[in-house]
Structures are given as C-alpha cells and as structure tokens.
mmCIF file of C-alpha atoms in Angstrom:
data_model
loop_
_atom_site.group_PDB
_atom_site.id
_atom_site.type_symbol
_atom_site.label_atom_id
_atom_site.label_comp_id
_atom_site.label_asym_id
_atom_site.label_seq_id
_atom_site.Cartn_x
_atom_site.Cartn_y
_atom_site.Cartn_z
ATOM 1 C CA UNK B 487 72.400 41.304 66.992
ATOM 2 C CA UNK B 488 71.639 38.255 65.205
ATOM 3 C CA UNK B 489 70.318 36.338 68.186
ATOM 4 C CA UNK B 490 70.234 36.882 72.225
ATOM 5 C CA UNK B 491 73.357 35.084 73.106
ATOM 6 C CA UNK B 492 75.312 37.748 71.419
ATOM 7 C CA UNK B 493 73.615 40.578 73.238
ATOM 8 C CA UNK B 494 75.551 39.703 76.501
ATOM 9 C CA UNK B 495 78.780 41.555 76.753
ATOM 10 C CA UNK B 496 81.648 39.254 76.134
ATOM 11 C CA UNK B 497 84.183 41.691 78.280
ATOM 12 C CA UNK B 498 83.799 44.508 80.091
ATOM 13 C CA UNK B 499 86.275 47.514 81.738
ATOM 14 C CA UNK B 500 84.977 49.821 84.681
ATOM 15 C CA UNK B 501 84.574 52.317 81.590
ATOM 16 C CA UNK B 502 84.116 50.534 78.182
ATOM 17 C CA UNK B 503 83.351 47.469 76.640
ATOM 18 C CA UNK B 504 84.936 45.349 73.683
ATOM 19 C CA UNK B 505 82.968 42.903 71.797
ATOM 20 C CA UNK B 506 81.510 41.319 68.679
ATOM 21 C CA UNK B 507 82.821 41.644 65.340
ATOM 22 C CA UNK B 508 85.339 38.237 64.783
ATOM 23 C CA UNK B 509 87.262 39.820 61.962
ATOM 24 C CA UNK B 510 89.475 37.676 59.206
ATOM 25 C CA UNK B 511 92.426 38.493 57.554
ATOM 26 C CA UNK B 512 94.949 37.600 55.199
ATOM 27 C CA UNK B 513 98.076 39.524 53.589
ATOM 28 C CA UNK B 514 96.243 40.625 50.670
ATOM 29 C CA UNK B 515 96.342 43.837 49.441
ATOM 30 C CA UNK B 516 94.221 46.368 51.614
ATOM 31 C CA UNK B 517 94.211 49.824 51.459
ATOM 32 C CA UNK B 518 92.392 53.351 51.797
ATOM 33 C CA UNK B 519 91.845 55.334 48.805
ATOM 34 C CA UNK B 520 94.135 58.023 47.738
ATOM 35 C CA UNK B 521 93.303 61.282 50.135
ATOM 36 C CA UNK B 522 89.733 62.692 49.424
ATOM 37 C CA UNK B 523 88.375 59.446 47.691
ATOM 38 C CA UNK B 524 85.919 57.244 49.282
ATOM 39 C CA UNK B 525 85.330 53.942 47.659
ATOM 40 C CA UNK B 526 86.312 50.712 49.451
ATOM 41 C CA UNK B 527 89.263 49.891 51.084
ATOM 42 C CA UNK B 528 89.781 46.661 48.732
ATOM 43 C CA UNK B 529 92.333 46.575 46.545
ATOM 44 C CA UNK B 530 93.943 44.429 44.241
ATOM 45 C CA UNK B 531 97.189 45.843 43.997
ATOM 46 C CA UNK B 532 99.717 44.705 46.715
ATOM 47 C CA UNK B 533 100.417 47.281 49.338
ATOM 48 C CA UNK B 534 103.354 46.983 51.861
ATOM 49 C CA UNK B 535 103.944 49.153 55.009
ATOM 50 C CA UNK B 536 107.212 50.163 55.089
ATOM 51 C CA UNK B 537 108.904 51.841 58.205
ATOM 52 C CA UNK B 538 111.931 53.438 57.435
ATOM 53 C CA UNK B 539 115.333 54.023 59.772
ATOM 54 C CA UNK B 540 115.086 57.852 60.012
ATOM 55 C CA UNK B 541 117.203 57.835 63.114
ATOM 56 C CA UNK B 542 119.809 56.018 60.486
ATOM 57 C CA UNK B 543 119.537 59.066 58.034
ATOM 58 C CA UNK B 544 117.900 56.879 55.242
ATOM 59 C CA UNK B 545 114.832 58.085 53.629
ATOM 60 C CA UNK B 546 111.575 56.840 51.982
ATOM 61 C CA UNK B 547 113.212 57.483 48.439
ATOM 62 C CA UNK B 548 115.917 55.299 49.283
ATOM 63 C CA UNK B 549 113.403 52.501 49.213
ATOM 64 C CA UNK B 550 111.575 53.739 46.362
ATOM 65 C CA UNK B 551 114.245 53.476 44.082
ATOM 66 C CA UNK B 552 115.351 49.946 44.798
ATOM 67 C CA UNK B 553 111.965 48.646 44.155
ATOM 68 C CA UNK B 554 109.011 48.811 41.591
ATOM 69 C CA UNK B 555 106.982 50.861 44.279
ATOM 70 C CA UNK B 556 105.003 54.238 44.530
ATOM 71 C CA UNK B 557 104.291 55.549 47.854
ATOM 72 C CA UNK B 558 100.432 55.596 48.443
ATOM 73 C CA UNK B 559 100.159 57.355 52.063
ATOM 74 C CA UNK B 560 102.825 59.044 54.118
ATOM 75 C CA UNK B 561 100.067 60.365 56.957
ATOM 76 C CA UNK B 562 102.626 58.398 59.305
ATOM 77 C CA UNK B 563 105.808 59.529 57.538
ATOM 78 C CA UNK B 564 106.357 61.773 60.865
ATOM 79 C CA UNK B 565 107.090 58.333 62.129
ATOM 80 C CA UNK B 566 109.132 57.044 59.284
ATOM 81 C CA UNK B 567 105.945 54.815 58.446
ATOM 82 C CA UNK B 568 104.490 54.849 54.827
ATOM 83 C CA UNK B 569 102.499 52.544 52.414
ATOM 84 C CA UNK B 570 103.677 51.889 49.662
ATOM 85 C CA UNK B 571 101.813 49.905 46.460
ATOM 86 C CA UNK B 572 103.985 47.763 43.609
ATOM 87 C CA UNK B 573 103.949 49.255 40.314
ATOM 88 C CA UNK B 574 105.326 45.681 38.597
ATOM 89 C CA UNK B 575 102.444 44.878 36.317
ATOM 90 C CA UNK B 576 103.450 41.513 36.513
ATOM 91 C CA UNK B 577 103.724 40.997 40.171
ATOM 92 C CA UNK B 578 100.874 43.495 41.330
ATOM 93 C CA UNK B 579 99.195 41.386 44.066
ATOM 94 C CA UNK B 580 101.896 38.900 46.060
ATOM 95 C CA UNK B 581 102.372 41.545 48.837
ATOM 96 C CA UNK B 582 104.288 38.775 51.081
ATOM 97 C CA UNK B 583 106.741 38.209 48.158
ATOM 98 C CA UNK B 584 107.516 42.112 47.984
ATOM 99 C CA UNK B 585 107.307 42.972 51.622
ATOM 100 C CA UNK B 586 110.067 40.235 52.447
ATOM 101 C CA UNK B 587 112.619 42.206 49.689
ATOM 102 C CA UNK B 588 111.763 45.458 50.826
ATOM 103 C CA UNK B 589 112.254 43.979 54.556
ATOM 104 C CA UNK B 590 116.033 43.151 53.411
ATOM 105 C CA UNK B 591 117.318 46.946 52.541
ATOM 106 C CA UNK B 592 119.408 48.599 54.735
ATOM 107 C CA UNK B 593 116.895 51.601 55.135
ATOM 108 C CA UNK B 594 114.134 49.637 56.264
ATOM 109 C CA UNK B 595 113.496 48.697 59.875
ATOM 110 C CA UNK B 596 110.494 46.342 58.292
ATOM 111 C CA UNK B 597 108.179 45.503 55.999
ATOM 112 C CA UNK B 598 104.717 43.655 55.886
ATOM 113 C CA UNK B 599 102.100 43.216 53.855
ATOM 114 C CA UNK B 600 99.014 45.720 54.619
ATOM 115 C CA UNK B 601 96.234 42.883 56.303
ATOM 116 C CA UNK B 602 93.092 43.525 55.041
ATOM 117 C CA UNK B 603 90.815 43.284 58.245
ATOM 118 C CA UNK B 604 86.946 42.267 57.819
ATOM 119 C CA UNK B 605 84.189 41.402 60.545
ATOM 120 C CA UNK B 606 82.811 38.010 60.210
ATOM 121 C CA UNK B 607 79.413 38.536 61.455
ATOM 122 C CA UNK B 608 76.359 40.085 59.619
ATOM 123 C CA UNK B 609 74.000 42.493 60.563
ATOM 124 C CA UNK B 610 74.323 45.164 63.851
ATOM 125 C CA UNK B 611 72.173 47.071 64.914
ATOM 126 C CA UNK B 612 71.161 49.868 67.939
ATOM 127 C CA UNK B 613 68.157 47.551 69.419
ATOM 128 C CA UNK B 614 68.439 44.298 70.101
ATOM 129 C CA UNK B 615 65.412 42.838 67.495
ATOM 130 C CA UNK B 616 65.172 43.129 63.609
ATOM 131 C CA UNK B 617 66.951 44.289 60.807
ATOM 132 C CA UNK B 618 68.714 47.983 60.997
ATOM 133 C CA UNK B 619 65.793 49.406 59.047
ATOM 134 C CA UNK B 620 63.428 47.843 61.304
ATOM 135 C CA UNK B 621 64.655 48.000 64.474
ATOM 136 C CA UNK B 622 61.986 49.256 66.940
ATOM 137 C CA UNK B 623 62.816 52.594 68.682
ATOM 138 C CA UNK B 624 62.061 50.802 72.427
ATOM 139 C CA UNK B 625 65.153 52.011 74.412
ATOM 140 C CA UNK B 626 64.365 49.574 77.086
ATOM 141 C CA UNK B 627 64.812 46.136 74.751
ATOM 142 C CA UNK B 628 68.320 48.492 75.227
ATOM 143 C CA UNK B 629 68.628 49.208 79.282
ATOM 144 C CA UNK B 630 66.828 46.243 80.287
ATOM 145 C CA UNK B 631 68.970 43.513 78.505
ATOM 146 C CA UNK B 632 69.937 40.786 80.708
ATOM 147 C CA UNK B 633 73.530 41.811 80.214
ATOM 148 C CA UNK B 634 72.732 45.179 82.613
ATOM 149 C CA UNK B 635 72.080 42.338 85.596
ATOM 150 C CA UNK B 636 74.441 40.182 84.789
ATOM 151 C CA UNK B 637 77.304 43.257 85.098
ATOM 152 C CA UNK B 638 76.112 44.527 87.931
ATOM 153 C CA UNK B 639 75.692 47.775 86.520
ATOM 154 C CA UNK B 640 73.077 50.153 88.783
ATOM 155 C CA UNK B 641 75.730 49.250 91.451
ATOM 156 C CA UNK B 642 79.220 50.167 88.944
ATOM 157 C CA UNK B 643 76.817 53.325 88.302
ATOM 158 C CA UNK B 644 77.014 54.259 92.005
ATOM 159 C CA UNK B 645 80.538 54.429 91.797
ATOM 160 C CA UNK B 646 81.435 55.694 88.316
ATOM 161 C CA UNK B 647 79.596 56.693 85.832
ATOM 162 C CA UNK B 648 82.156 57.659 83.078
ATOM 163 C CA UNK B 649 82.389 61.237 83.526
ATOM 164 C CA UNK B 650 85.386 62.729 81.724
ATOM 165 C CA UNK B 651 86.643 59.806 79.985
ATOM 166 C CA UNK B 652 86.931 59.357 76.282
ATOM 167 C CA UNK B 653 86.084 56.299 74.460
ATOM 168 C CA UNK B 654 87.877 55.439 70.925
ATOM 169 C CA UNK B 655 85.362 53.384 68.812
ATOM 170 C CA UNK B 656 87.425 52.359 65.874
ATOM 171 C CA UNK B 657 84.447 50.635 63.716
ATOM 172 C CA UNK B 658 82.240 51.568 60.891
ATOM 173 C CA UNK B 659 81.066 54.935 62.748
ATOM 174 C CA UNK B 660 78.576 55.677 64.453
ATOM 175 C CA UNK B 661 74.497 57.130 64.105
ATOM 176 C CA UNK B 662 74.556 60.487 65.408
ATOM 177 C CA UNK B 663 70.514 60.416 65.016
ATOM 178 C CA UNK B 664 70.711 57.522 67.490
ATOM 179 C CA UNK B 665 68.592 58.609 70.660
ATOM 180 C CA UNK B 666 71.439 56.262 73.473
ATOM 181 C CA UNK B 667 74.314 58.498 71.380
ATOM 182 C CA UNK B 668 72.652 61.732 71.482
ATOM 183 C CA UNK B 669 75.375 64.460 72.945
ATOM 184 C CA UNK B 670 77.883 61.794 73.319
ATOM 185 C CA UNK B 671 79.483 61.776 70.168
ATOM 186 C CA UNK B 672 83.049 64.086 69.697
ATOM 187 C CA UNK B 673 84.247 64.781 66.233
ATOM 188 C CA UNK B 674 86.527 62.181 64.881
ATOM 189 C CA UNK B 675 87.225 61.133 61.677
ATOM 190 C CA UNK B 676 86.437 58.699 58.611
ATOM 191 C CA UNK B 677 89.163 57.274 57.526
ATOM 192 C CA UNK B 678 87.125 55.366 54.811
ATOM 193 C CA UNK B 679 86.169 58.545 53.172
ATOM 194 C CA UNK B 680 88.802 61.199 54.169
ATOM 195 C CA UNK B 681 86.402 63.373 55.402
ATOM 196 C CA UNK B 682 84.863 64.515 58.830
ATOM 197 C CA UNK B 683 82.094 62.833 58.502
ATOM 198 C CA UNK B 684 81.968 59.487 60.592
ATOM 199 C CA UNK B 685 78.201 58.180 60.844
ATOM 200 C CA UNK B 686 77.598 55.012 59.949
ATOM 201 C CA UNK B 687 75.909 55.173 56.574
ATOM 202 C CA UNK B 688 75.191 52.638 54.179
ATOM 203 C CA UNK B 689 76.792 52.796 51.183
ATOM 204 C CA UNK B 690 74.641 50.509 48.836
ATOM 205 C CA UNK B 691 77.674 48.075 47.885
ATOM 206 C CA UNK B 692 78.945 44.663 47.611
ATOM 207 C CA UNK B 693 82.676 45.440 47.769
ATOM 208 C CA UNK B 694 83.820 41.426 48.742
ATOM 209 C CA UNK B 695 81.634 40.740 46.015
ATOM 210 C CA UNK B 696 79.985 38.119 48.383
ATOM 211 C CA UNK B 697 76.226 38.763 47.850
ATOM 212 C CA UNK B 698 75.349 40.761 50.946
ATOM 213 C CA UNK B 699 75.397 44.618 50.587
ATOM 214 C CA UNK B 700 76.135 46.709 53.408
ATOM 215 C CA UNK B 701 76.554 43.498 55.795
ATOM 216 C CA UNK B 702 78.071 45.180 58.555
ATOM 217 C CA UNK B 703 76.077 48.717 58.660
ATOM 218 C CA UNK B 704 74.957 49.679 62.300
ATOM 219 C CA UNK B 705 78.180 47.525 63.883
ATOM 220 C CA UNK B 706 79.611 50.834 65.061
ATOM 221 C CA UNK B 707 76.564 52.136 66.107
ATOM 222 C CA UNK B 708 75.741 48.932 68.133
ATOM 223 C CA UNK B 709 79.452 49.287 69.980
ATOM 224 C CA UNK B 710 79.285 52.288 70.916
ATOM 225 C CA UNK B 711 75.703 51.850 72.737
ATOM 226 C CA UNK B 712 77.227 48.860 74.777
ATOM 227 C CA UNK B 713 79.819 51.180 75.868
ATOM 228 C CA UNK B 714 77.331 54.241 76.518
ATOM 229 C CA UNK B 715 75.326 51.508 78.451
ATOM 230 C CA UNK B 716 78.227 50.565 80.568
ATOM 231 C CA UNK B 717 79.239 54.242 80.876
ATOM 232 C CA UNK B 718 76.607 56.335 80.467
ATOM 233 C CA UNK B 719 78.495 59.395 81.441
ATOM 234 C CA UNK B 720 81.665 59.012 78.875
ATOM 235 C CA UNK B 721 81.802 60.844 76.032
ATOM 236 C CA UNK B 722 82.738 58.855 72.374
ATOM 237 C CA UNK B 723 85.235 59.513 69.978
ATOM 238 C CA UNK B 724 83.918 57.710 66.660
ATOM 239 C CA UNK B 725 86.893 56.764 64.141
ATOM 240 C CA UNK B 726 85.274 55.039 61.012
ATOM 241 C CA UNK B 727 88.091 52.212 60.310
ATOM 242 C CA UNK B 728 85.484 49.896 58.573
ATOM 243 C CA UNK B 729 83.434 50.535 55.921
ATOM 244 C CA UNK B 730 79.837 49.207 55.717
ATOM 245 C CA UNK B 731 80.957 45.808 54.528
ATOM 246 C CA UNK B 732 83.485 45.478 57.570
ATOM 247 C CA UNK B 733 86.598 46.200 56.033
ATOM 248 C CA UNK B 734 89.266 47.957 56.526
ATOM 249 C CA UNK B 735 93.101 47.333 56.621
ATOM 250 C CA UNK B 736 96.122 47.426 59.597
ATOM 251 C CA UNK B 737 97.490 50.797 57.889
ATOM 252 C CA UNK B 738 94.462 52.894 58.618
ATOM 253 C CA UNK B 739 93.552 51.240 61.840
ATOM 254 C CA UNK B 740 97.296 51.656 63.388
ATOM 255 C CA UNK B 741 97.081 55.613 62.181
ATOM 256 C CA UNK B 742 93.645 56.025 63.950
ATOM 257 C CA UNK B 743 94.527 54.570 67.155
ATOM 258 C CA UNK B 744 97.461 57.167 67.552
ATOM 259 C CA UNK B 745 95.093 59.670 66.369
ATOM 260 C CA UNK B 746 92.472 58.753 68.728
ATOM 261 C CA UNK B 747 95.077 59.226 71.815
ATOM 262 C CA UNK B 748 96.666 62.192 70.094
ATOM 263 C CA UNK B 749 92.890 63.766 70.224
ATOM 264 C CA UNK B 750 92.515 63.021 74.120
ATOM 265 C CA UNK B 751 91.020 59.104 74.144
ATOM 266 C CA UNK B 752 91.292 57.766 77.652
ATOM 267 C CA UNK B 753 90.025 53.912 75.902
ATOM 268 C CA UNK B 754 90.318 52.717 72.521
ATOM 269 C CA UNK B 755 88.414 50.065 71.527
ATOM 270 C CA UNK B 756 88.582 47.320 68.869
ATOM 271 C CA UNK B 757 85.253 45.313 68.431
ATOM 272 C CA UNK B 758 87.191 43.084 66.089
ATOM 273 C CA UNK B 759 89.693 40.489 65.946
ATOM 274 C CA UNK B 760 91.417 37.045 64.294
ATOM 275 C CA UNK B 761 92.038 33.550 65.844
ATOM 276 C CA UNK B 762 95.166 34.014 62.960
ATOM 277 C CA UNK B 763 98.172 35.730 64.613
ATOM 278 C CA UNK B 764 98.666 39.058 62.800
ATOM 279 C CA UNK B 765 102.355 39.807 63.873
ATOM 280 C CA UNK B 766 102.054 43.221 62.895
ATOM 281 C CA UNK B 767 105.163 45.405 64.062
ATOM 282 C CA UNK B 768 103.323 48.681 62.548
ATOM 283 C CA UNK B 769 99.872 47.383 65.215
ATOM 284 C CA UNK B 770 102.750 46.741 68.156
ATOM 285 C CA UNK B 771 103.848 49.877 67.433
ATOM 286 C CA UNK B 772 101.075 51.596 67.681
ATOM 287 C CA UNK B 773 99.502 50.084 70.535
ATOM 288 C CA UNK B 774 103.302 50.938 72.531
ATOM 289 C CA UNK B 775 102.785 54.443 71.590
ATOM 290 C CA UNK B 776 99.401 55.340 72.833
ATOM 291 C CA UNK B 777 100.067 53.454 76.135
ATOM 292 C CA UNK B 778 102.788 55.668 76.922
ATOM 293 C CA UNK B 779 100.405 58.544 76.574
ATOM 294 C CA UNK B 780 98.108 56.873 79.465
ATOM 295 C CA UNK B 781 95.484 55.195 76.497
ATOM 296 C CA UNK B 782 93.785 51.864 77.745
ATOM 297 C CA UNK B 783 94.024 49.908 74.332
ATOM 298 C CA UNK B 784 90.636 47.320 74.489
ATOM 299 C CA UNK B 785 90.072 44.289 71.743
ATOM 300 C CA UNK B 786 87.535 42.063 70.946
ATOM 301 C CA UNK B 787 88.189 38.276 72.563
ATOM 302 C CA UNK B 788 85.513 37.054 69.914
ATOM 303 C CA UNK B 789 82.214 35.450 69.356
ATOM 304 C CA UNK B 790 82.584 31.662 69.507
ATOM 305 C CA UNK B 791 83.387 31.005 73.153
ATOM 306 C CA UNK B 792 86.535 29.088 72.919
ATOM 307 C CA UNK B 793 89.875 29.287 74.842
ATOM 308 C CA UNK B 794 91.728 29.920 71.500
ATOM 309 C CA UNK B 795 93.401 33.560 71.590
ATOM 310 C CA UNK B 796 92.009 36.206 69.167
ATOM 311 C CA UNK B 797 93.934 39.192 67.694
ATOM 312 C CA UNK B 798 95.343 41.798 68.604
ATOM 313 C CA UNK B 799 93.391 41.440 71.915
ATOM 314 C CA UNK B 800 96.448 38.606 72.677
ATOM 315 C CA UNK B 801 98.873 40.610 71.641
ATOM 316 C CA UNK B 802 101.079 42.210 74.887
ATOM 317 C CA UNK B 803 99.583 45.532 75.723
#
C-alpha cells in the first residue's frame, strides 16, 4: 500500500475482511463490452439498467420500441434485468435524462443510469513495500504486520481458521502465482474480459485517460491476502469486476455478486465504495437476493477515517 497507515485493516469479520479501495462514481455511461470483448469498461454512450415487470406479462421489447435503445446485455434477463444503451445520436451520453423516461413506462419496474464505479487510490500490491514490480518476496513484511496484533489473530486462529468457507473477492482479480494465494484460489470469472481467466494482469492502458497506466493493478491481489491472512483456511472465489485502472460499473458488479452466491460464496466482499449515495435498486436487489441464500455481503467503510457513511457498505443489508 502506499504508506503503513493503510496496511491496518479498516474492518474485519471472524472470516473476511473489507477494505481499501474508496471508489467514485457518477451516472455516466459504464459498461462491459459486448460478450467475448475485453477492452475497458468506459463508455461514452449512455447505458441504462432497465428491470422489466415480467410478473406483469410485459417484455424487454416493449421497452425497446418506445425508446431509441438497443439492448446491450440480458445475462440478468432471467430476472427481468437488462442494459440497455441509447441509439439517439444526438442524445448518446445523458443517461439520467433517458433512464427517468424509460422509468415512466408501464413495463418498467425502474430505470437508472449504469454508475461507473472506480477506486480512488493508486497502486496495490501483495507486500507491504514498493511498487508491484518491485515488491520483495518477504512473506513476513506479510504475517508480521502490526495489523496481525492488533486483531488478535493467533488467538481467532485457535478458534477458526476458515475452513470450508468461501470468500467472494469482487476486484480486479487476483495473482494465482502469488505464494499467500497458492491453492486458495476457486475458478471464478472475469467479467472485464468474458473469459475464465481472472488474474490480475496489467493491461498496459490509460483508459480514464488520466496519466497513470494500470493504477490499480495488484488491488485484488492485495484483498484477497488480507482476507487469506485473517482466514488462512478459506478458500477464494476471485470475480474480476475492475479492470486494472479500477473501473468497473453497477451492472457487472450486481450480476457477479449473485453469481458469486449462486457458485457457493459463504462472504462477498467489496473493497470499494462512495461517500455519494448510489441508490441503486438493481445493487439492493442484488444484495436482498444473495442474503436469502445465507451470503454475508461485506463493503469497504473507506480510507479517510471519517464518520461520513460510504457506499454500499451503508446501504441496509
């Protein structure tokens, strides 16, 4: 991490950990590449998500031919939930605009715009000194952090260990060459690619177009060896939400956290989060829907020690 202070975990659960990563967002256009595509989740043509009253017999093309829309994922149409991008070449990016018209048809439970969700910080990495490429390979600067005293942890080990519960990282992936991760690591999926493949890789881009490529490579990596650290027994279930910039979008991180419970995750964690209320029904939805499957939902409370709320980790739930 940047600098000490942030190497002490800022919450903890008897099994996982959720930290780091203050994320910002805004309802600009967001969203994952068309299936089998990797490039950046950035776009600059406005995407809605739509949820649709199936129960009410209306359907997806109800919606699509009142507005100037073409539907850009229905991985969540079991669930009446799709995104949907405006075709208008004149009104391409104002997703609030088109969200609150779509919001007003009678086959639409809601609309909003698809947040685009990016962490704040810079570099992560699996040690606690350096850059990522030069990060030592001492796995004590790891187990001997002062956080492993301050938690109490020899003594949580004596009780619990982890065994048989699944942790959900939802982040930028994870190393699978990282020594603390070795035999830990399920199959999961990248959501940033479409593929199987979820380490976190850098992908030699700018894609904010802010100067710093790859700014948020190793954040995944980082996560889940707090968690292994506070559970060295648990087994984690990497789902690559972020790419190696930090961003990612509401859409793909509501569809892997009912993934992640649908493939057995006991805790799913979300090392990110915004002092700006999201008000996301499609989040609250999801979040409502892996909790009545047992699944221990876990979000980031931030970096800046303050008493102001982040999100969603204020959110009920």
């Amino acid at each position: 991490m940047p600098s000490r202070k942030r190497s002490l975990l800022s919450g903890v659960l008897v099994l996982a950990v959720s930290l780091f990563g203050a994320i910002t967002t805004s309802p600009t256009a967001a969203a994952m590449p068309p299936p089998a595509k990797a490039s950046s989740p950035i776009s600059h043509v406005a995407e809605i998500v739509v949820k649709v009253d199936l129960p009410g017999g209306h359907t997806i093309a109800e919606v699509a031919a009142a507005f100037p829309i073409r539907i850009g994922s229905a991985v969540l149409a079991s669930r009446g939930i799709y995104l949907v991008q405006s075709t208008d070449p004149h009104n391409r990016d104002d997703s609030t605009r088109l969200a609150a018209k779509i919001a007003k048809n009678r086959a639409v439970v809601y609309a909003e715009p698809n947040s685009l969700i990016s962490i704040g910080d810079n570099r992560y990495h699996a040690w606690l000194d350096g850059e990522p490429n030069n990060a030592g390979t001492d796995p004590t600067i790891w187990s001997d952090q002062p956080a492993v005293a301050g938690l109490q942890l020899g003594a949580a080990h004596a009780r619990n260990r982890g065994s048989g519960v699944v942790v959900a990282v939802l982040d930028t992936g994870a190393d699978p060459a990282q020594p603390a991760l070795k035999d830990r690591l399920l199959p999961g999926w990248n959501y940033v690619g479409d593929n199987a493949d979820t380490a976190d890789v850098l992908q030699g881009a700018d894609d904010d177009l802010n100067g710093v490529v790859d700014q948020a490579y190793g954040h995944g990596t980082f996560v889940a060896g707090l968690i292994t650290l506070v559970a060295p027994d648990a087994s984690i279930l990497p789902e690559r939400v972020l790419d190696s910039d930090g961003y990612g979008n509401i859409f793909v991180i509501a569809q892997a956290i009912i993934d992640a419970a649908d493939a057995g995750a006991n805790v799913i964690n979300l090392s990110l989060g915004t002092s700006e209320k999201l008000g996301s029904r499609l989040l609250e939805d999801a979040v409502t829907a892996v909790q009545k499957k047992g699944a221990v939902v876990v979000a980031a409370a931030g970096n800046d020690d303050t008493g102001s709320p982040e999100y969603p980790a204020a959110q009920p739930g």
